[in-house]
Short mmCIF file of C-alpha atoms in Angstrom, two decimals:
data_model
loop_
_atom_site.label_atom_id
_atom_site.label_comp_id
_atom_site.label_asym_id
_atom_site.label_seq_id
_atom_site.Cartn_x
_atom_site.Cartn_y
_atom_site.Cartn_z
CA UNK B 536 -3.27 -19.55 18.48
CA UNK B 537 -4.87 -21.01 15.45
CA UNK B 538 -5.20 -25.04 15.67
CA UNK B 539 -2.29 -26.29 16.08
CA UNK B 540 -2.22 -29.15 13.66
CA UNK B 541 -2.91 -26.00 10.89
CA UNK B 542 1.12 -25.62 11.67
CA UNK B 543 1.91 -28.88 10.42
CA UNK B 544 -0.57 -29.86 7.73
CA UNK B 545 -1.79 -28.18 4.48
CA UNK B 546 -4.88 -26.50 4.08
CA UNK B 547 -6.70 -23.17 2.65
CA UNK B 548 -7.49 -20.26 4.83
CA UNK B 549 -10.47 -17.21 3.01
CA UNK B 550 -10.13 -13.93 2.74
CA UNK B 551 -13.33 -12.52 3.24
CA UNK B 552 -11.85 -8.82 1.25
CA UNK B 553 -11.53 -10.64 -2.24
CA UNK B 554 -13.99 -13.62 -1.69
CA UNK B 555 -11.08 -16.00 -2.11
CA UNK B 556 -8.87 -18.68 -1.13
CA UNK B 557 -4.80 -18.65 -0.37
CA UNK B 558 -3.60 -22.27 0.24
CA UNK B 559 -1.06 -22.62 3.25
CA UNK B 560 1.55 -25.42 3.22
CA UNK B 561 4.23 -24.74 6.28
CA UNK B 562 4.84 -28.31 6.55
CA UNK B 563 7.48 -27.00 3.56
CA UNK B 564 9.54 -25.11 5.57
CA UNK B 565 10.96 -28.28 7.74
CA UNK B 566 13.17 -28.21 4.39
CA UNK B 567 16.97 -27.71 5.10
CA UNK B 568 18.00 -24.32 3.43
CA UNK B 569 21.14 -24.62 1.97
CA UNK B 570 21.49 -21.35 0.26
CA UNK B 571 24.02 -18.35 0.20
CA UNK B 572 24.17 -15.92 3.41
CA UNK B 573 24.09 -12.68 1.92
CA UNK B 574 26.09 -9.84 4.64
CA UNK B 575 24.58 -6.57 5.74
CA UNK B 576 23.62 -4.36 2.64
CA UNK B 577 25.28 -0.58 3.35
CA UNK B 578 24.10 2.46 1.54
CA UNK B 579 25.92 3.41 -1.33
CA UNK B 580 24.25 6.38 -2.55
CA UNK B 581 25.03 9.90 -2.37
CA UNK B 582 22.63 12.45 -0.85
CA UNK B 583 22.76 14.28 -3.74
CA UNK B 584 23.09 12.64 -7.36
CA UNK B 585 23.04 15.23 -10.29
CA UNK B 586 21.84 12.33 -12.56
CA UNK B 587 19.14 11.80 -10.70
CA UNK B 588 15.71 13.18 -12.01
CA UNK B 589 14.06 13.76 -8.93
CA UNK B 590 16.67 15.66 -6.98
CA UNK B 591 16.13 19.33 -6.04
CA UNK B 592 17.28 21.24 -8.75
CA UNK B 593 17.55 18.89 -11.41
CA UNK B 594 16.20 18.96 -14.66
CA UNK B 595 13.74 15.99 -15.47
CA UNK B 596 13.55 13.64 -18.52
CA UNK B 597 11.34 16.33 -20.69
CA UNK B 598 13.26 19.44 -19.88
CA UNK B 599 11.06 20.89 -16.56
CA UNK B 600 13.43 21.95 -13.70
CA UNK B 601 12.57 20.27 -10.18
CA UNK B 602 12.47 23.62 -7.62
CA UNK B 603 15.13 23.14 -4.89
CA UNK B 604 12.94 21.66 -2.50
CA UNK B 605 13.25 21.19 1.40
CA UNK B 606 11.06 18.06 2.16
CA UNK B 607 8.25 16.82 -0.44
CA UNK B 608 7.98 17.46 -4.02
CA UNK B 609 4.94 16.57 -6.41
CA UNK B 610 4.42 16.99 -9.76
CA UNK B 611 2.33 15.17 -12.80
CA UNK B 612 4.29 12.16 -14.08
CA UNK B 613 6.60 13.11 -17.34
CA UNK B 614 5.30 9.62 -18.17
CA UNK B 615 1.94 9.27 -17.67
CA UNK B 616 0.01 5.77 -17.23
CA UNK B 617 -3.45 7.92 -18.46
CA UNK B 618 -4.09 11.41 -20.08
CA UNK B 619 -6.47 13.98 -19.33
CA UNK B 620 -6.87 14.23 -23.10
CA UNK B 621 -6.94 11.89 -25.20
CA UNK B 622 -8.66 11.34 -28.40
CA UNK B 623 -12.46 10.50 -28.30
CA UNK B 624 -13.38 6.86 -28.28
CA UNK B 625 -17.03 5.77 -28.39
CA UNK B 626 -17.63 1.97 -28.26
CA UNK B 627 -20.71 0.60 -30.39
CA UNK B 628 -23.92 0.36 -29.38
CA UNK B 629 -24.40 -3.55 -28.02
CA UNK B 630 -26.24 -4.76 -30.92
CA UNK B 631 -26.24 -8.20 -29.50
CA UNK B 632 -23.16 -9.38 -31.47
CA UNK B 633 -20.27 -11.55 -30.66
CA UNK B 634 -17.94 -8.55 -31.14
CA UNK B 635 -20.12 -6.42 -28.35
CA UNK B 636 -19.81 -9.30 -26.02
CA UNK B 637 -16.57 -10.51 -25.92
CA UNK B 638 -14.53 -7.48 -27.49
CA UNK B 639 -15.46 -4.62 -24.88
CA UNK B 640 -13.65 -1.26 -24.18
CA UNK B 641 -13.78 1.24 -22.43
CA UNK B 642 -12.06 4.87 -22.32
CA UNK B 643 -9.82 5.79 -19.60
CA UNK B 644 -9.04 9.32 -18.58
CA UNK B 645 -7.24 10.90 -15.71
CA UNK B 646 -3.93 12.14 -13.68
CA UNK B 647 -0.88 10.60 -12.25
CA UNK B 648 1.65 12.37 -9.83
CA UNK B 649 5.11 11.39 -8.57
CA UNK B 650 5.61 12.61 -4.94
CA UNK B 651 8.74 13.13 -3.56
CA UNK B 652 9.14 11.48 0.24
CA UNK B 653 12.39 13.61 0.74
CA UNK B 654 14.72 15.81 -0.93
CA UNK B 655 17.89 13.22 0.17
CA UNK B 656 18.55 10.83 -2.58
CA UNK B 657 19.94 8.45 -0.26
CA UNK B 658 17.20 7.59 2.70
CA UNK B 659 13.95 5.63 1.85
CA UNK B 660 10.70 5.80 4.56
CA UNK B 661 12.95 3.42 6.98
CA UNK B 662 15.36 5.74 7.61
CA UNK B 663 12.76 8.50 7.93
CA UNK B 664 11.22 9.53 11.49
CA UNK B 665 7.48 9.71 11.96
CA UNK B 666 7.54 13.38 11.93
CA UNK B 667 8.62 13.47 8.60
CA UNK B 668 6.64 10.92 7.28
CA UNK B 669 3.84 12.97 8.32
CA UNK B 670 4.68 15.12 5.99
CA UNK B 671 4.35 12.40 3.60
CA UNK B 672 0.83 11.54 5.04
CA UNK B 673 -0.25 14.96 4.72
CA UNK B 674 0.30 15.63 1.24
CA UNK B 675 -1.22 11.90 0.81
CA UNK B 676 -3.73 13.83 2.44
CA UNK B 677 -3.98 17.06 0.67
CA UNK B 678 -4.15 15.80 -2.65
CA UNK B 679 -7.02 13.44 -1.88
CA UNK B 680 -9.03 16.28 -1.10
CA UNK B 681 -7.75 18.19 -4.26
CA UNK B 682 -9.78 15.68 -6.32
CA UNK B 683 -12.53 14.59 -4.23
CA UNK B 684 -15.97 14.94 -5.04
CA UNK B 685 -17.62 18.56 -3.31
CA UNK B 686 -20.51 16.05 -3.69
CA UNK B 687 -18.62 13.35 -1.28
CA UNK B 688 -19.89 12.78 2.13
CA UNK B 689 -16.81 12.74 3.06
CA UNK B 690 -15.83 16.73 1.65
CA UNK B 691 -17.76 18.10 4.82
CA UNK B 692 -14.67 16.28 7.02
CA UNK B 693 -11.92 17.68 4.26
CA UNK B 694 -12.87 21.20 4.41
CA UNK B 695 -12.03 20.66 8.66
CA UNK B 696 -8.75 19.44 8.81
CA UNK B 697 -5.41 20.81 9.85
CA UNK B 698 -1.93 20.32 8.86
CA UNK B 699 1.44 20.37 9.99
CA UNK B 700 3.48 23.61 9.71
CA UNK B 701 5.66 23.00 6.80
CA UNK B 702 3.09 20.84 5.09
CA UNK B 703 0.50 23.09 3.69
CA UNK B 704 -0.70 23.62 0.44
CA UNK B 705 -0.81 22.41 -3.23
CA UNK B 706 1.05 24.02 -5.75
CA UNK B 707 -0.43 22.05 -8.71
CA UNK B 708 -3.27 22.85 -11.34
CA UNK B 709 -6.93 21.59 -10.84
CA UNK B 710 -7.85 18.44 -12.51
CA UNK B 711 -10.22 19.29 -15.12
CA UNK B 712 -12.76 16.40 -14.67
CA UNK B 713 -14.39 14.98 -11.67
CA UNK B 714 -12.49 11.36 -11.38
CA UNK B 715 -13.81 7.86 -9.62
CA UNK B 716 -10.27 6.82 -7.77
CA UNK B 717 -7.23 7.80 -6.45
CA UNK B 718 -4.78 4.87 -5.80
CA UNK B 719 -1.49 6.09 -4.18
CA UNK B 720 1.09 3.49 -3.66
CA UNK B 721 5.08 2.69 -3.98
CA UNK B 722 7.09 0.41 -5.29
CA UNK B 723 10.32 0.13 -3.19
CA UNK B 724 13.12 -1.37 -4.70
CA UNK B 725 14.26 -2.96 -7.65
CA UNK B 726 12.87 -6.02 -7.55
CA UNK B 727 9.75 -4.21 -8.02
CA UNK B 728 10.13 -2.87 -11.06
CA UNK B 729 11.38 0.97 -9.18
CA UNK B 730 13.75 2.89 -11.95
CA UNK B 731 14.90 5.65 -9.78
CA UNK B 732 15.94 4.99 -6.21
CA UNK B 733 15.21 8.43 -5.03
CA UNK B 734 12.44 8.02 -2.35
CA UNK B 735 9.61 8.35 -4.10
CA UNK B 736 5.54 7.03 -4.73
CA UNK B 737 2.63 7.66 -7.50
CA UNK B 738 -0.65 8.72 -7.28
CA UNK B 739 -2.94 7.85 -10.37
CA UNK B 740 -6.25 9.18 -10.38
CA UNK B 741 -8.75 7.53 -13.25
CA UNK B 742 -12.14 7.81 -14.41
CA UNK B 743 -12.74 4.10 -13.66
CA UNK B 744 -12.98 2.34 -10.18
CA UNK B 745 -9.92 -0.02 -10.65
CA UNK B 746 -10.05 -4.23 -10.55
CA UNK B 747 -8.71 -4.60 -6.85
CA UNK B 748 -10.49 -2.08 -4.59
CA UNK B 749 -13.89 -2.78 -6.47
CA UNK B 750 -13.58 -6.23 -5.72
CA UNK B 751 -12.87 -5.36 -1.96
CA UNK B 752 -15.51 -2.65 -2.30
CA UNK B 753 -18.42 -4.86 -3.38
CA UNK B 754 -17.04 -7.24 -0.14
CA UNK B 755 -16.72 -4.22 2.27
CA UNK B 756 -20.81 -3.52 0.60
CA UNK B 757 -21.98 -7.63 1.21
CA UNK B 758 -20.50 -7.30 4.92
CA UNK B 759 -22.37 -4.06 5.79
CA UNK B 760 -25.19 -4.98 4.07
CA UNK B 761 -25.61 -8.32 5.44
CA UNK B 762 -24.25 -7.88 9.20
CA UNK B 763 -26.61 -4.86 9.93
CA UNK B 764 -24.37 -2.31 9.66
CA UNK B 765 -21.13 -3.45 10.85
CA UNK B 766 -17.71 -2.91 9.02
CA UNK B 767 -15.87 -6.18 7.91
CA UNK B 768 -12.32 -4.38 9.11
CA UNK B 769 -13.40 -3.11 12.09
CA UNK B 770 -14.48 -6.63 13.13
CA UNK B 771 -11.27 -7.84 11.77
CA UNK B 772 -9.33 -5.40 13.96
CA UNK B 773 -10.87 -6.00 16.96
CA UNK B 774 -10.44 -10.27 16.53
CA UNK B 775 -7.06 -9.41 15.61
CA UNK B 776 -6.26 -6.93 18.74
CA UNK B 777 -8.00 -9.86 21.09
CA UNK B 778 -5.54 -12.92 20.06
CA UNK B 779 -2.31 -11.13 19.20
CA UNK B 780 -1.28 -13.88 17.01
CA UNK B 781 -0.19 -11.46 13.77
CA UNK B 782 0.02 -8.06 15.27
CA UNK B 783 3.30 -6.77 14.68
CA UNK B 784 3.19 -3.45 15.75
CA UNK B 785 0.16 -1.37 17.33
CA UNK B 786 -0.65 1.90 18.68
CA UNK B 787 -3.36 3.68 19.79
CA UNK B 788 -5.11 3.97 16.21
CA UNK B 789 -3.51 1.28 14.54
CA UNK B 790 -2.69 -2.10 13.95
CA UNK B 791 0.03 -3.63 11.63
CA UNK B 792 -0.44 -7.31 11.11
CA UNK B 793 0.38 -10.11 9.03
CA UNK B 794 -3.42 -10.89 7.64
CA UNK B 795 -4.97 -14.44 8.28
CA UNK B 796 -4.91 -14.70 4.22
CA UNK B 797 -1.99 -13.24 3.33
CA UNK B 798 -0.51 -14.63 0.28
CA UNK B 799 3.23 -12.97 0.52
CA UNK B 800 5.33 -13.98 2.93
CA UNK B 801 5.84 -10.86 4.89
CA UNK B 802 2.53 -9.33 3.95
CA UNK B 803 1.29 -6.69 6.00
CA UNK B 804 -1.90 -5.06 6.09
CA UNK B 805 -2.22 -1.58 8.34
CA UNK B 806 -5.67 -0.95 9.08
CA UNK B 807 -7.41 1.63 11.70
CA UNK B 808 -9.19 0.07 14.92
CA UNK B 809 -12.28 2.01 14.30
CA UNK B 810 -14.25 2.83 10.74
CA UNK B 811 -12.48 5.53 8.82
CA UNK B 812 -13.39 6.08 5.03
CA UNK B 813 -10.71 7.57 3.96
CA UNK B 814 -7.25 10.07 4.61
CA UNK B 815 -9.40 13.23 5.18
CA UNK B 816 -11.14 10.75 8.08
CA UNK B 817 -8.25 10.94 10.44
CA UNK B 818 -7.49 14.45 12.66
CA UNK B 819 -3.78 15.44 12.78
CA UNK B 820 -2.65 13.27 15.67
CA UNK B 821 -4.13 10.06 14.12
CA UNK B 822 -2.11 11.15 10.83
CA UNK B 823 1.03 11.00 12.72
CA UNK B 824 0.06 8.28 14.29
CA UNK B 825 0.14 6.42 10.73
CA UNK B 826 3.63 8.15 10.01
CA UNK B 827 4.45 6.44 13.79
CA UNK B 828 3.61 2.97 12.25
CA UNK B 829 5.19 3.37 8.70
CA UNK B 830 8.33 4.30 10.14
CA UNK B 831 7.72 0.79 11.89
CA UNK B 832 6.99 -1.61 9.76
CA UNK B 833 9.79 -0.38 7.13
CA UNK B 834 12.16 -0.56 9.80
CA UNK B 835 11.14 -4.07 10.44
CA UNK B 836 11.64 -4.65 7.14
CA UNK B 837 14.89 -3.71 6.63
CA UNK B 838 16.18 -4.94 10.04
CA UNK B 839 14.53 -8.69 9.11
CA UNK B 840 17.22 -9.55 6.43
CA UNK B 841 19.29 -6.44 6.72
CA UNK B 842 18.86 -5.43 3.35
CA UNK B 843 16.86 -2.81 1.58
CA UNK B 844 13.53 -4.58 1.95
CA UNK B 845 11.68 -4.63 -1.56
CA UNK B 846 7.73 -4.15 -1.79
CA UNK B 847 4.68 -2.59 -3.07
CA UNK B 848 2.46 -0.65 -1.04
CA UNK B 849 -0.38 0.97 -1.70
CA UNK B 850 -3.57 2.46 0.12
CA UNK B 851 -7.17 1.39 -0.38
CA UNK B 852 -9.76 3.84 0.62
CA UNK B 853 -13.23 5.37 -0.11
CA UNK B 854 -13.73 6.51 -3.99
CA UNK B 855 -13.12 10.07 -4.89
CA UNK B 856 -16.62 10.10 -6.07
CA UNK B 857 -19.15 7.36 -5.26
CA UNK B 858 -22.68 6.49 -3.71
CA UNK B 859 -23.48 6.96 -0.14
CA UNK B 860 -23.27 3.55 -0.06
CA UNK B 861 -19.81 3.18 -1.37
CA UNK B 862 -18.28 5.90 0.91
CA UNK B 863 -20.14 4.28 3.93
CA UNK B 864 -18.55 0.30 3.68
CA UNK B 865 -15.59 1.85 2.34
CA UNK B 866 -12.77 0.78 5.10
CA UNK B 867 -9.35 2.29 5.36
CA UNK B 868 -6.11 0.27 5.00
CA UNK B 869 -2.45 0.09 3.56
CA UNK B 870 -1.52 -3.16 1.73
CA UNK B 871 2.51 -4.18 1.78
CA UNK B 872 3.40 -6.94 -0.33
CA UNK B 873 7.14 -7.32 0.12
CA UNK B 874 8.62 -10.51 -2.24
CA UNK B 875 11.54 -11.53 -0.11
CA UNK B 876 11.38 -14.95 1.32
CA UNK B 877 14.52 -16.60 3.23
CA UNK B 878 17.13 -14.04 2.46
CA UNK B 879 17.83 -10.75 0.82
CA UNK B 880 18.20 -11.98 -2.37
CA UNK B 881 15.67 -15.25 -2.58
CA UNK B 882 12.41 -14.10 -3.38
CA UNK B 883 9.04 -15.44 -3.64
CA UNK B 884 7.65 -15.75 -7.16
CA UNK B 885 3.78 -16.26 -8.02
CA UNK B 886 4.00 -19.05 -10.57
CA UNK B 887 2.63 -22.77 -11.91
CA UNK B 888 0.07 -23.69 -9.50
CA UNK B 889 -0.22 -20.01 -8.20
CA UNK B 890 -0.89 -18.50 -11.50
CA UNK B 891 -3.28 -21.27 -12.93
CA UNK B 892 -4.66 -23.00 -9.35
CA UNK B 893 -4.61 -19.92 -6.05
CA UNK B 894 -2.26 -18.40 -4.34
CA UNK B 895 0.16 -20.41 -1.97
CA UNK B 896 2.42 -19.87 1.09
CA UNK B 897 5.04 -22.29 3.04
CA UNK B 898 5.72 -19.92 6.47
CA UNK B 899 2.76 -19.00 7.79
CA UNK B 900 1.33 -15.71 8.58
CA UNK B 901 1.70 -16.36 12.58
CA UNK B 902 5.47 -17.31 11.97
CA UNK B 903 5.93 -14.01 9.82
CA UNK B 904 4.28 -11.75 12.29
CA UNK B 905 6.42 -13.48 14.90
CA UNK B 906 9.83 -12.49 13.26
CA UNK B 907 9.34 -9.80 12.06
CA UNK B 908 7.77 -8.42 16.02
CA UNK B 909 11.40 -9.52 16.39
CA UNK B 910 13.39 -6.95 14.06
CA UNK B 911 12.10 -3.82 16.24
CA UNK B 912 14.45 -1.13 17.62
CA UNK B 913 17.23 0.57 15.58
CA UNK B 914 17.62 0.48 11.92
CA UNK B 915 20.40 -2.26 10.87
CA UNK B 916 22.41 0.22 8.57
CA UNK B 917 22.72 2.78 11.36
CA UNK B 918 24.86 0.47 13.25
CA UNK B 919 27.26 -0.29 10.64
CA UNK B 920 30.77 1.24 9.97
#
């Protein structure tokens, strides 16, 4: 266990993936909690909504029919975060003026999806089993390679890899430009800004190398660089598998934990216990091994406040195109930063000191890991009449 005077006092603990500092103050949760005790949230929704605009069959906001799909459905977002055209824009030549310096732009091209998880309206990846979230996974999968770089160490591993039955194959147009990222991710929940509770996630692909995985790139790059090879998650996984103290869940490829520097208060990180760069890294049964701790951790979730557990997820992995370098140090792992705090409706909210000072936390991630451990076995809502 980590000092045990760090339970009772405040202090700051680094993350060594953003260079930066998360102060921890549990003394703060020795505060009675006099709030309201929400009951057991039940599912409402149909399995089938014909207002819904990502249900089989139904027409979506610009007219296009949705095909009566069986399990996952993709298609390019009807409202698109970037374009792949767009007008030219050509910023002025630095000439050494205030206006170069300070006013800067750049343009911004690319793609973004909406997949489908499931053709059910009514089920989100907690009431999925692993089996189908590795269909998920796969198309996660698939659509990686779709864009990556034939340049890409990593396209020699793509072009091997096998797929479940059921699972196979893109029916999408090529991308007509080569592009830097691919950030896939969800946001679960209203409380994260979700419009459509159909399970659902986006994948944005852009000609830039966006603000959060180049800051843990250029990390990932320092670590390898300065530690003679060695991978700054790999050594985190292995400290982590050694003391126990945050694991939550773990199987043979994986570990789900609450992070040393975690800044939400059920923040998980999933990361693999040996190097992988990226989706097209992992063979078949590692895949489903993933879909074995997804189906985990949102069933932790859920069970913890019985509720429909908001969060954001997303996946950080190697660039679509990059330098050796890059794809080398890159690491792959699954951020989930959940907002819910004491109950299922009293949420944690990054403001004040947290938006002007650093981040801060009352429970700490040892206590989170520890409850949450606690919330395994059958989904909540399954049990309920």
């Amino acid at each position: 266990m980590p000092d045990a005077i760090l339970d009772d006092i405040s202090h700051r603990r680094y993350n060594p993936l953003r260079g930066s500092w998360v102060l921890v103050s549990p003394h703060r949760t020795k505060r009675p909690w006099q709030g309201q005790q929400e009951a057991a949230a039940k599912t409402t929704l149909p399995e089938y909504d014909p207002s819904c605009y990502l249900c089989p069959g139904n027409k979506r906001a610009q007219g296009d029919a949705n095909p009566k799909y069986e399990s996952t459905f993709i298609f390019v977002n009807d409202y698109s975060a970037v374009k792949e055209e767009q007008a030219d824009y050509r910023p002025e030549a630095e000439d050494g003026s205030l206006s170069s310096l300070l006013l800067q732009a750049q343009p911004i091209t690319g793609r973004c999806y909406v997949l489908t998880f499931s053709p059910h309206h009514n089920v989100t990846l907690a009431d999925m089993d692993p089996k189908a979230i590795a269909t998920v996974v796969d198309k996660w999968t698939q659509i990686y390679m779709a864009h990556l770089s034939p340049k890409s160490p990593l396209a020699t591993a793509a072009s091997a890899l096998t797929f479940l039955p059921g699972s196979q194959g893109l029916d999408m147009a090529k991308p007509n430009a080569q592009y830097r990222y691919m950030q896939i991710f969800e946001n679960k929940g209203a409380a994260m800004g979700c419009s459509n509770p159909h399970p659902h996630g986006q994948i944005w692909t852009t000609t830039s190398l966006p603000e959060e995985p180049s800051i843990e790139l250029n990390q990932l790059k320092k670590y390898h660089k300065e530690r003679g090879g060695a991978h700054l998650l790999e050594d985190y996984a292995t400290l982590e598998a050694e003391k126990k103290e945050r694991i939550v869940y773990e199987n043979e490829t994986f570990l789900a934990l609450c992070p040393w520097w975690a800044t939400w208060p059920f923040e998980v990180m999933i990361l693999p216990r040996k190097h992988k760069r990226a989706l097209v890294d992992f063979a078949q049964q590692e895949r489903l091994q993933l879909a074995d701790v997804f189906s985990e951790i949102t069933r932790r979730y859920d069970n913890l406040f019985e509720t429909h557990f908001p969060y954001s997820m997303g996946l950080h992995q190697a660039p679509l195109e990059g330098t050796e370098e890059e794809i080398e140090a890159s690491y792959f792992h699954i951020h989930f930063y959940p907002p819910l705090l004491r109950s299922a409706t009293v949420r944690k909210f990054l403001v004040g000191y947290e938006m002007l000072g650093e981040p801060q936390r009352d429970i700490t991630p040892e206590q989170a890991a520890a409850r949450l451990r606690n919330c395994g076995g059958e989904l909540y809502r399954n049990k309920l009449n």
